[in-house]
GROMACS .gro file of C-alpha atoms in nm:
model
  469
    1UNK     CA    1  17.250  11.715  23.004
    2UNK     CA    2  17.281  11.879  23.349
    3UNK     CA    3  17.278  12.224  23.187
    4UNK     CA    4  16.977  12.130  22.972
    5UNK     CA    5  16.786  11.996  23.273
    6UNK     CA    6  16.855  12.317  23.466
    7UNK     CA    7  16.724  12.532  23.180
    8UNK     CA    8  16.411  12.319  23.154
    9UNK     CA    9  16.345  12.361  23.527
   10UNK     CA   10  16.370  12.740  23.502
   11UNK     CA   11  16.142  12.753  23.199
   12UNK     CA   12  15.878  12.537  23.368
   13UNK     CA   13  15.884  12.750  23.684
   14UNK     CA   14  15.823  13.061  23.474
   15UNK     CA   15  15.544  12.919  23.258
   16UNK     CA   16  15.359  12.751  23.544
   17UNK     CA   17  15.381  13.040  23.787
   18UNK     CA   18  15.125  12.998  24.063
   19UNK     CA   19  14.900  13.255  24.228
   20UNK     CA   20  14.680  13.241  24.537
   21UNK     CA   21  14.304  13.234  24.479
   22UNK     CA   22  14.087  13.178  24.787
   23UNK     CA   23  14.391  13.044  24.966
   24UNK     CA   24  14.470  12.787  24.696
   25UNK     CA   25  14.772  12.783  24.465
   26UNK     CA   26  14.670  12.764  24.101
   27UNK     CA   27  14.873  12.814  23.785
   28UNK     CA   28  14.788  13.127  23.590
   29UNK     CA   29  14.825  12.948  23.257
   30UNK     CA   30  14.553  12.702  23.361
   31UNK     CA   31  14.314  12.992  23.411
   32UNK     CA   32  14.429  13.142  23.081
   33UNK     CA   33  14.299  12.834  22.900
   34UNK     CA   34  14.001  12.747  23.119
   35UNK     CA   35  13.835  13.089  23.086
   36UNK     CA   36  13.813  13.097  22.701
   37UNK     CA   37  13.682  12.740  22.695
   38UNK     CA   38  13.393  12.844  22.916
   39UNK     CA   39  13.348  13.181  22.745
   40UNK     CA   40  13.327  13.046  22.389
   41UNK     CA   41  13.104  12.757  22.496
   42UNK     CA   42  12.848  13.011  22.619
   43UNK     CA   43  12.917  13.272  22.348
   44UNK     CA   44  12.866  13.021  22.067
   45UNK     CA   45  12.549  12.879  22.219
   46UNK     CA   46  12.695  12.542  22.327
   47UNK     CA   47  12.806  12.459  21.976
   48UNK     CA   48  13.001  12.166  22.125
   49UNK     CA   49  12.667  11.988  22.170
   50UNK     CA   50  12.440  12.115  21.895
   51UNK     CA   51  12.708  12.125  21.623
   52UNK     CA   52  12.819  11.762  21.637
   53UNK     CA   53  12.571  11.648  21.373
   54UNK     CA   54  12.685  11.917  21.130
   55UNK     CA   55  13.044  11.819  21.203
   56UNK     CA   56  12.983  11.456  21.109
   57UNK     CA   57  12.807  11.561  20.789
   58UNK     CA   58  13.096  11.788  20.690
   59UNK     CA   59  13.344  11.510  20.776
   60UNK     CA   60  13.181  11.289  20.512
   61UNK     CA   61  13.277  11.545  20.248
   62UNK     CA   62  12.919  11.624  20.146
   63UNK     CA   63  12.996  11.992  20.100
   64UNK     CA   64  13.335  11.976  19.927
   65UNK     CA   65  13.447  11.951  19.566
   66UNK     CA   66  13.786  11.913  19.392
   67UNK     CA   67  13.767  12.277  19.284
   68UNK     CA   68  13.773  12.412  19.638
   69UNK     CA   69  14.104  12.527  19.793
   70UNK     CA   70  14.301  12.283  20.009
   71UNK     CA   71  14.528  11.980  19.984
   72UNK     CA   72  14.336  11.727  20.197
   73UNK     CA   73  13.984  11.596  20.241
   74UNK     CA   74  13.815  11.692  20.571
   75UNK     CA   75  13.871  11.333  20.690
   76UNK     CA   76  14.244  11.344  20.610
   77UNK     CA   77  14.276  11.681  20.785
   78UNK     CA   78  14.102  11.541  21.091
   79UNK     CA   79  14.321  11.229  21.104
   80UNK     CA   80  14.633  11.442  21.058
   81UNK     CA   81  14.529  11.659  21.351
   82UNK     CA   82  14.435  11.351  21.553
   83UNK     CA   83  14.773  11.196  21.480
   84UNK     CA   84  14.925  11.494  21.659
   85UNK     CA   85  14.697  11.456  21.962
   86UNK     CA   86  14.609  11.088  22.001
   87UNK     CA   87  14.919  10.940  22.158
   88UNK     CA   88  15.071  11.092  22.468
   89UNK     CA   89  14.739  11.227  22.590
   90UNK     CA   90  14.570  10.890  22.555
   91UNK     CA   91  14.833  10.639  22.658
   92UNK     CA   92  15.100  10.811  22.866
   93UNK     CA   93  14.905  11.128  22.945
   94UNK     CA   94  14.617  10.955  23.121
   95UNK     CA   95  14.863  10.749  23.323
   96UNK     CA   96  15.052  11.064  23.421
   97UNK     CA   97  14.725  11.232  23.522
   98UNK     CA   98  14.624  10.940  23.744
   99UNK     CA   99  14.964  10.906  23.913
  100UNK     CA  100  15.008  11.278  23.983
  101UNK     CA  101  14.649  11.397  24.028
  102UNK     CA  102  14.467  11.085  24.144
  103UNK     CA  103  14.158  10.928  23.983
  104UNK     CA  104  13.977  11.263  24.007
  105UNK     CA  105  14.206  11.410  23.742
  106UNK     CA  106  14.043  11.175  23.487
  107UNK     CA  107  13.702  11.322  23.569
  108UNK     CA  108  13.827  11.674  23.500
  109UNK     CA  109  13.987  11.556  23.176
  110UNK     CA  110  13.643  11.431  23.070
  111UNK     CA  111  13.467  11.759  23.161
  112UNK     CA  112  13.735  11.980  23.009
  113UNK     CA  113  13.729  11.769  22.693
  114UNK     CA  114  13.368  11.878  22.630
  115UNK     CA  115  13.435  12.251  22.656
  116UNK     CA  116  13.761  12.204  22.466
  117UNK     CA  117  13.547  12.104  22.167
  118UNK     CA  118  13.413  12.459  22.143
  119UNK     CA  119  13.756  12.620  22.160
  120UNK     CA  120  13.889  12.386  21.891
  121UNK     CA  121  13.592  12.472  21.667
  122UNK     CA  122  13.653  12.845  21.716
  123UNK     CA  123  14.025  12.845  21.645
  124UNK     CA  124  13.999  12.623  21.336
  125UNK     CA  125  13.713  12.829  21.191
  126UNK     CA  126  13.923  13.142  21.232
  127UNK     CA  127  14.229  12.969  21.087
  128UNK     CA  128  14.042  12.869  20.772
  129UNK     CA  129  13.913  13.221  20.724
  130UNK     CA  130  14.260  13.377  20.727
  131UNK     CA  131  14.468  13.106  20.562
  132UNK     CA  132  14.664  13.188  20.247
  133UNK     CA  133  14.604  12.998  19.922
  134UNK     CA  134  14.890  13.034  19.674
  135UNK     CA  135  14.845  13.046  19.294
  136UNK     CA  136  14.994  12.695  19.265
  137UNK     CA  137  14.737  12.559  19.512
  138UNK     CA  138  14.964  12.540  19.817
  139UNK     CA  139  14.797  12.642  20.143
  140UNK     CA  140  14.963  12.825  20.430
  141UNK     CA  141  14.777  12.842  20.759
  142UNK     CA  142  14.788  12.839  21.134
  143UNK     CA  143  14.759  13.092  21.418
  144UNK     CA  144  15.058  13.286  21.284
  145UNK     CA  145  14.869  13.355  20.960
  146UNK     CA  146  14.547  13.425  21.152
  147UNK     CA  147  14.730  13.694  21.348
  148UNK     CA  148  14.913  13.831  21.044
  149UNK     CA  149  14.618  13.848  20.803
  150UNK     CA  150  14.342  13.908  21.055
  151UNK     CA  151  14.509  14.205  21.221
  152UNK     CA  152  14.614  14.339  20.880
  153UNK     CA  153  14.245  14.342  20.783
  154UNK     CA  154  14.181  14.557  21.089
  155UNK     CA  155  14.460  14.801  20.998
  156UNK     CA  156  14.731  14.660  21.227
  157UNK     CA  157  14.953  14.486  20.974
  158UNK     CA  158  15.285  14.534  21.156
  159UNK     CA  159  15.148  14.424  21.492
  160UNK     CA  160  14.992  14.117  21.333
  161UNK     CA  161  15.317  14.027  21.159
  162UNK     CA  162  15.512  14.053  21.486
  163UNK     CA  163  15.265  13.862  21.706
  164UNK     CA  164  15.234  13.598  21.435
  165UNK     CA  165  15.612  13.569  21.442
  166UNK     CA  166  15.606  13.522  21.820
  167UNK     CA  167  15.362  13.233  21.783
  168UNK     CA  168  15.573  13.077  21.506
  169UNK     CA  169  15.886  13.105  21.722
  170UNK     CA  170  15.717  12.931  22.015
  171UNK     CA  171  15.572  12.665  21.783
  172UNK     CA  172  15.921  12.567  21.672
  173UNK     CA  173  15.989  12.441  22.023
  174UNK     CA  174  15.644  12.293  22.076
  175UNK     CA  175  15.676  12.113  21.742
  176UNK     CA  176  15.953  11.887  21.869
  177UNK     CA  177  15.738  11.635  22.064
  178UNK     CA  178  16.025  11.468  22.245
  179UNK     CA  179  15.789  11.288  22.480
  180UNK     CA  180  15.657  11.070  22.197
  181UNK     CA  181  16.007  10.938  22.135
  182UNK     CA  182  16.066  10.906  22.510
  183UNK     CA  183  15.751  10.711  22.591
  184UNK     CA  184  15.753  10.488  22.285
  185UNK     CA  185  16.114  10.396  22.368
  186UNK     CA  186  16.017  10.329  22.731
  187UNK     CA  187  15.752  10.076  22.630
  188UNK     CA  188  15.966   9.906  22.364
  189UNK     CA  189  16.254   9.881  22.613
  190UNK     CA  190  16.018   9.743  22.878
  191UNK     CA  191  15.888   9.455  22.668
  192UNK     CA  192  16.201   9.375  22.465
  193UNK     CA  193  16.487   9.463  22.700
  194UNK     CA  194  16.640   9.690  22.436
  195UNK     CA  195  16.848   9.949  22.627
  196UNK     CA  196  16.996  10.173  22.359
  197UNK     CA  197  16.788  10.493  22.364
  198UNK     CA  198  17.009  10.675  22.114
  199UNK     CA  199  16.982  10.395  21.857
  200UNK     CA  200  16.606  10.380  21.904
  201UNK     CA  201  16.582  10.755  21.861
  202UNK     CA  202  16.786  10.741  21.542
  203UNK     CA  203  16.565  10.465  21.397
  204UNK     CA  204  16.249  10.660  21.478
  205UNK     CA  205  16.399  10.978  21.332
  206UNK     CA  206  16.486  10.797  21.009
  207UNK     CA  207  16.131  10.663  20.966
  208UNK     CA  208  15.975  11.001  21.043
  209UNK     CA  209  16.219  11.163  20.803
  210UNK     CA  210  16.079  10.959  20.513
  211UNK     CA  211  15.735  11.114  20.563
  212UNK     CA  212  15.853  11.465  20.654
  213UNK     CA  213  16.082  11.485  20.352
  214UNK     CA  214  15.809  11.376  20.110
  215UNK     CA  215  15.567  11.648  20.222
  216UNK     CA  216  15.199  11.697  20.292
  217UNK     CA  217  15.079  11.438  20.037
  218UNK     CA  218  15.260  11.157  20.215
  219UNK     CA  219  15.147  11.294  20.551
  220UNK     CA  220  14.779  11.279  20.451
  221UNK     CA  221  14.807  10.921  20.322
  222UNK     CA  222  15.003  10.795  20.623
  223UNK     CA  223  14.778  10.949  20.889
  224UNK     CA  224  14.454  10.851  20.713
  225UNK     CA  225  14.559  10.485  20.733
  226UNK     CA  226  14.768  10.470  21.053
  227UNK     CA  227  14.544  10.672  21.290
  228UNK     CA  228  14.232  10.449  21.265
  229UNK     CA  229  14.447  10.136  21.290
  230UNK     CA  230  14.640  10.246  21.596
  231UNK     CA  231  14.320  10.363  21.766
  232UNK     CA  232  14.162  10.021  21.717
  233UNK     CA  233  14.472   9.843  21.851
  234UNK     CA  234  14.480  10.053  22.168
  235UNK     CA  235  14.105  10.045  22.230
  236UNK     CA  236  14.108   9.669  22.177
  237UNK     CA  237  14.342   9.636  22.474
  238UNK     CA  238  14.138   9.880  22.684
  239UNK     CA  239  13.811   9.694  22.618
  240UNK     CA  240  13.981   9.366  22.709
  241UNK     CA  241  14.081   9.510  23.049
  242UNK     CA  242  13.728   9.637  23.107
  243UNK     CA  243  13.574   9.306  22.999
  244UNK     CA  244  13.770   9.086  23.241
  245UNK     CA  245  13.705   9.333  23.525
  246UNK     CA  246  13.348   9.419  23.429
  247UNK     CA  247  13.211   9.393  23.784
  248UNK     CA  248  13.462   9.653  23.909
  249UNK     CA  249  13.380   9.915  23.643
  250UNK     CA  250  13.096  10.088  23.835
  251UNK     CA  251  13.315  10.121  24.146
  252UNK     CA  252  13.600  10.262  23.935
  253UNK     CA  253  13.371  10.523  23.780
  254UNK     CA  254  13.241  10.611  24.127
  255UNK     CA  255  13.597  10.655  24.256
  256UNK     CA  256  13.689  10.882  23.963
  257UNK     CA  257  13.388  11.105  24.028
  258UNK     CA  258  13.420  11.120  24.408
  259UNK     CA  259  13.794  11.180  24.401
  260UNK     CA  260  13.742  11.476  24.166
  261UNK     CA  261  13.574  11.663  24.453
  262UNK     CA  262  13.754  11.523  24.757
  263UNK     CA  263  14.099  11.483  24.607
  264UNK     CA  264  14.214  11.261  24.892
  265UNK     CA  265  14.452  11.072  24.666
  266UNK     CA  266  14.572  11.379  24.479
  267UNK     CA  267  14.849  11.619  24.565
  268UNK     CA  268  14.677  11.949  24.637
  269UNK     CA  269  14.332  11.800  24.698
  270UNK     CA  270  14.043  11.856  24.458
  271UNK     CA  271  14.205  12.167  24.308
  272UNK     CA  272  14.521  11.964  24.250
  273UNK     CA  273  14.317  11.704  24.064
  274UNK     CA  274  14.157  11.978  23.852
  275UNK     CA  275  14.491  12.139  23.767
  276UNK     CA  276  14.649  11.809  23.665
  277UNK     CA  277  14.339  11.713  23.466
  278UNK     CA  278  14.342  12.052  23.295
  279UNK     CA  279  14.706  12.027  23.193
  280UNK     CA  280  14.668  11.677  23.055
  281UNK     CA  281  14.335  11.748  22.883
  282UNK     CA  282  14.484  12.049  22.705
  283UNK     CA  283  14.782  11.844  22.593
  284UNK     CA  284  14.550  11.567  22.477
  285UNK     CA  285  14.315  11.792  22.279
  286UNK     CA  286  14.552  12.080  22.198
  287UNK     CA  287  14.248  12.311  22.230
  288UNK     CA  288  14.365  12.669  22.269
  289UNK     CA  289  14.718  12.585  22.161
  290UNK     CA  290  14.648  12.638  21.791
  291UNK     CA  291  14.870  12.361  21.658
  292UNK     CA  292  14.593  12.153  21.500
  293UNK     CA  293  14.477  12.462  21.311
  294UNK     CA  294  14.781  12.414  21.088
  295UNK     CA  295  14.653  12.071  20.980
  296UNK     CA  296  14.290  12.173  20.939
  297UNK     CA  297  14.376  12.471  20.719
  298UNK     CA  298  14.484  12.217  20.456
  299UNK     CA  299  14.124  12.090  20.430
  300UNK     CA  300  13.952  12.117  20.094
  301UNK     CA  301  13.666  12.358  20.159
  302UNK     CA  302  13.567  12.719  20.108
  303UNK     CA  303  13.349  12.732  20.420
  304UNK     CA  304  13.569  12.802  20.728
  305UNK     CA  305  13.300  12.691  20.973
  306UNK     CA  306  13.256  12.353  20.803
  307UNK     CA  307  13.610  12.253  20.901
  308UNK     CA  308  13.566  12.417  21.240
  309UNK     CA  309  13.278  12.180  21.306
  310UNK     CA  310  13.488  11.886  21.187
  311UNK     CA  311  13.761  11.994  21.429
  312UNK     CA  312  13.502  12.004  21.706
  313UNK     CA  313  13.496  11.623  21.688
  314UNK     CA  314  13.866  11.600  21.769
  315UNK     CA  315  13.856  11.655  22.149
  316UNK     CA  316  13.545  11.438  22.164
  317UNK     CA  317  13.730  11.143  22.012
  318UNK     CA  318  14.069  11.178  22.180
  319UNK     CA  319  13.979  11.325  22.521
  320UNK     CA  320  13.613  11.257  22.599
  321UNK     CA  321  13.604  10.902  22.462
  322UNK     CA  322  13.951  10.747  22.438
  323UNK     CA  323  14.105  10.913  22.745
  324UNK     CA  324  13.803  10.833  22.960
  325UNK     CA  325  13.800  10.467  22.859
  326UNK     CA  326  14.174  10.440  22.920
  327UNK     CA  327  14.143  10.603  23.263
  328UNK     CA  328  13.865  10.367  23.372
  329UNK     CA  329  14.074  10.070  23.257
  330UNK     CA  330  14.377  10.183  23.458
  331UNK     CA  331  14.172  10.255  23.769
  332UNK     CA  332  14.009   9.912  23.741
  333UNK     CA  333  14.351   9.752  23.707
  334UNK     CA  334  14.488   9.962  23.995
  335UNK     CA  335  14.826  10.002  23.831
  336UNK     CA  336  14.839  10.381  23.879
  337UNK     CA  337  14.921  10.321  24.247
  338UNK     CA  338  15.286  10.234  24.305
  339UNK     CA  339  15.635  10.326  24.192
  340UNK     CA  340  15.585  10.296  23.815
  341UNK     CA  341  15.524  10.609  23.610
  342UNK     CA  342  15.411  10.719  23.266
  343UNK     CA  343  15.367  10.452  23.004
  344UNK     CA  344  15.469  10.181  23.253
  345UNK     CA  345  15.134  10.230  23.430
  346UNK     CA  346  14.946  10.158  23.107
  347UNK     CA  347  15.172   9.864  23.030
  348UNK     CA  348  15.109   9.712  23.372
  349UNK     CA  349  14.734   9.748  23.316
  350UNK     CA  350  14.761   9.568  22.983
  351UNK     CA  351  14.963   9.291  23.150
  352UNK     CA  352  14.665   9.210  23.374
  353UNK     CA  353  14.494   9.067  23.065
  354UNK     CA  354  14.779   8.848  22.937
  355UNK     CA  355  15.157   8.838  22.950
  356UNK     CA  356  15.181   8.924  22.581
  357UNK     CA  357  14.947   9.225  22.597
  358UNK     CA  358  15.227   9.475  22.672
  359UNK     CA  359  15.370   9.380  22.332
  360UNK     CA  360  15.038   9.487  22.177
  361UNK     CA  361  15.071   9.816  22.362
  362UNK     CA  362  15.427   9.853  22.235
  363UNK     CA  363  15.301   9.830  21.877
  364UNK     CA  364  15.028  10.087  21.946
  365UNK     CA  365  15.271  10.322  22.121
  366UNK     CA  366  15.519  10.300  21.835
  367UNK     CA  367  15.246  10.384  21.583
  368UNK     CA  368  15.114  10.666  21.802
  369UNK     CA  369  15.461  10.812  21.839
  370UNK     CA  370  15.542  10.775  21.470
  371UNK     CA  371  15.223  10.941  21.346
  372UNK     CA  372  15.252  11.225  21.598
  373UNK     CA  373  15.609  11.298  21.500
  374UNK     CA  374  15.508  11.307  21.134
  375UNK     CA  375  15.226  11.553  21.201
  376UNK     CA  376  15.438  11.779  21.418
  377UNK     CA  377  15.710  11.781  21.157
  378UNK     CA  378  15.459  11.944  20.923
  379UNK     CA  379  15.342  12.187  21.193
  380UNK     CA  380  15.693  12.297  21.270
  381UNK     CA  381  15.775  12.341  20.903
  382UNK     CA  382  15.486  12.585  20.864
  383UNK     CA  383  15.614  12.788  21.159
  384UNK     CA  384  15.971  12.779  21.029
  385UNK     CA  385  15.866  12.895  20.681
  386UNK     CA  386  15.662  13.179  20.830
  387UNK     CA  387  15.980  13.306  20.993
  388UNK     CA  388  16.240  13.225  20.727
  389UNK     CA  389  16.047  13.206  20.401
  390UNK     CA  390  15.928  12.923  20.178
  391UNK     CA  391  16.241  12.872  19.972
  392UNK     CA  392  16.368  12.520  19.915
  393UNK     CA  393  16.672  12.598  20.130
  394UNK     CA  394  16.451  12.706  20.422
  395UNK     CA  395  16.226  12.400  20.394
  396UNK     CA  396  16.512  12.151  20.374
  397UNK     CA  397  16.704  12.315  20.657
  398UNK     CA  398  16.403  12.278  20.886
  399UNK     CA  399  16.347  11.914  20.793
  400UNK     CA  400  16.712  11.842  20.873
  401UNK     CA  401  16.700  12.019  21.210
  402UNK     CA  402  16.370  11.853  21.309
  403UNK     CA  403  16.484  11.500  21.233
  404UNK     CA  404  16.823  11.524  21.408
  405UNK     CA  405  16.659  11.665  21.725
  406UNK     CA  406  16.427  11.368  21.777
  407UNK     CA  407  16.680  11.120  21.925
  408UNK     CA  408  16.727  11.354  22.224
  409UNK     CA  409  16.379  11.262  22.346
  410UNK     CA  410  16.475  10.901  22.403
  411UNK     CA  411  16.760  11.002  22.636
  412UNK     CA  412  16.586  11.261  22.857
  413UNK     CA  413  16.431  11.174  23.193
  414UNK     CA  414  16.049  11.155  23.183
  415UNK     CA  415  15.997  11.437  23.431
  416UNK     CA  416  16.214  11.676  23.235
  417UNK     CA  417  16.050  11.584  22.905
  418UNK     CA  418  15.706  11.657  23.050
  419UNK     CA  419  15.823  11.996  23.180
  420UNK     CA  420  15.976  12.095  22.847
  421UNK     CA  421  15.678  11.990  22.634
  422UNK     CA  422  15.419  12.142  22.867
  423UNK     CA  423  15.609  12.470  22.882
  424UNK     CA  424  15.634  12.504  22.504
  425UNK     CA  425  15.270  12.406  22.453
  426UNK     CA  426  15.126  12.646  22.703
  427UNK     CA  427  15.335  12.939  22.582
  428UNK     CA  428  15.186  12.889  22.235
  429UNK     CA  429  14.843  12.946  22.387
  430UNK     CA  430  14.916  13.308  22.479
  431UNK     CA  431  14.908  13.469  22.130
  432UNK     CA  432  14.651  13.216  22.003
  433UNK     CA  433  14.396  13.295  22.275
  434UNK     CA  434  14.450  13.669  22.224
  435UNK     CA  435  14.353  13.623  21.858
  436UNK     CA  436  14.037  13.431  21.951
  437UNK     CA  437  13.918  13.708  22.179
  438UNK     CA  438  13.990  13.977  21.917
  439UNK     CA  439  13.801  13.795  21.642
  440UNK     CA  440  13.523  13.642  21.855
  441UNK     CA  441  13.240  13.827  21.668
  442UNK     CA  442  13.376  13.704  21.331
  443UNK     CA  443  13.393  13.347  21.458
  444UNK     CA  444  13.032  13.367  21.574
  445UNK     CA  445  12.913  13.506  21.239
  446UNK     CA  446  13.098  13.237  21.042
  447UNK     CA  447  12.962  12.947  21.247
  448UNK     CA  448  12.605  13.070  21.280
  449UNK     CA  449  12.595  13.169  20.911
  450UNK     CA  450  12.715  12.825  20.805
  451UNK     CA  451  12.456  12.649  21.022
  452UNK     CA  452  12.183  12.867  20.871
  453UNK     CA  453  12.298  12.762  20.522
  454UNK     CA  454  12.286  12.399  20.627
  455UNK     CA  455  11.926  12.437  20.744
  456UNK     CA  456  11.835  12.583  20.405
  457UNK     CA  457  12.013  12.300  20.222
  458UNK     CA  458  11.824  12.039  20.425
  459UNK     CA  459  11.496  12.200  20.321
  460UNK     CA  460  11.609  12.200  19.955
  461UNK     CA  461  11.816  11.878  19.906
  462UNK     CA  462  11.870  11.919  19.528
  463UNK     CA  463  12.053  12.248  19.589
  464UNK     CA  464  12.250  12.120  19.887
  465UNK     CA  465  12.602  12.177  19.758
  466UNK     CA  466  12.542  12.516  19.602
  467UNK     CA  467  12.367  12.645  19.914
  468UNK     CA  468  12.671  12.574  20.130
  469UNK     CA  469  12.941  12.727  19.914
   0.00000   0.00000   0.00000
């Protein structure tokens, strides 16, 4: 474990290398993700605001049919992607942001969540355009296929194959979300007194293995039912905290906003609050990372932009809404100040409502962790098969490796888990963002063309479906 911790420290120092800008230390990788969020928001005409209505309409499946390529409905694809994002970013991630960046970090998570919507829309639209549909109906997609097929279309087949392979290699490490095992164990241990992290990790791995082994069909059914349920359980606790402290809510919101610009409570001042908020918002939404593209490419549609607009709703739900409500609840409760860290901050906030509320949180955390691990098992399998082929031997070898790695997460220290996960995630953003810049004109044409078709279909309701195919 000492050797592993040392390697994690070195990796984190490399990925989060800091540079001086106007006398302030800021991580280069933060700028790498912040710039395309702002660029695409302007380039696509603030699609994050004006495209929400079209996203909700596409989510309802109005423009899909059983004959279109894909293995999931748009709703199932969205819940699968949400199962990979709603979890750490909403329960542990917000707590980590508040304890390390102060209340102001929550404000920047809220702001960044809005522009993250545009980046998510762009990368998913591009992923749908360059996914591969096999003769038997199986779909292969993700940034690795975007790079491979997109660059091949431009005459750079070998370069695309190599850069796609780099993304797939990095995704193998990012697809082992050890922090979900770590934080779900922490909460279960806190409320039950269970102190066997290895046993807990093995139990979680066995349950996840049932879904991972049975493939994408099981994944769609599990996430479509578990994600809404776990969201309601968690938000129920958050609303209870806000209800019993209703008079303090305005002051908490005021503190979050003021601290974002003064940063008195945050290490590194206002810039420190921004950097922490940026890191946690990206982990919450996965915008720019490209991982959720793998789930959305399974959606049943032949219009890439339709699923891109569905994906646009993802950061709105998990970062803008759920993270913001959770942050206000923890600031109202005041539990982010003190010696506790991570999920313990959220648990302490829940305990202000009733002694048994942390048990409710434990159930939510377990479900969050379980669904996330299932989704990431599928993500990692797609990356593995890109590198090693789609034979049965390759698929089963990955499933075995993924499941046996999960118990490690329960035994690692929280700080080291955060470093490892953040490092893998942000490295994945490098080839993915490069692809978005290269194909920016194509993304714009796809989205604007789809919206034009929708306008025509609204003028001619009887021909609605045919106009959008």
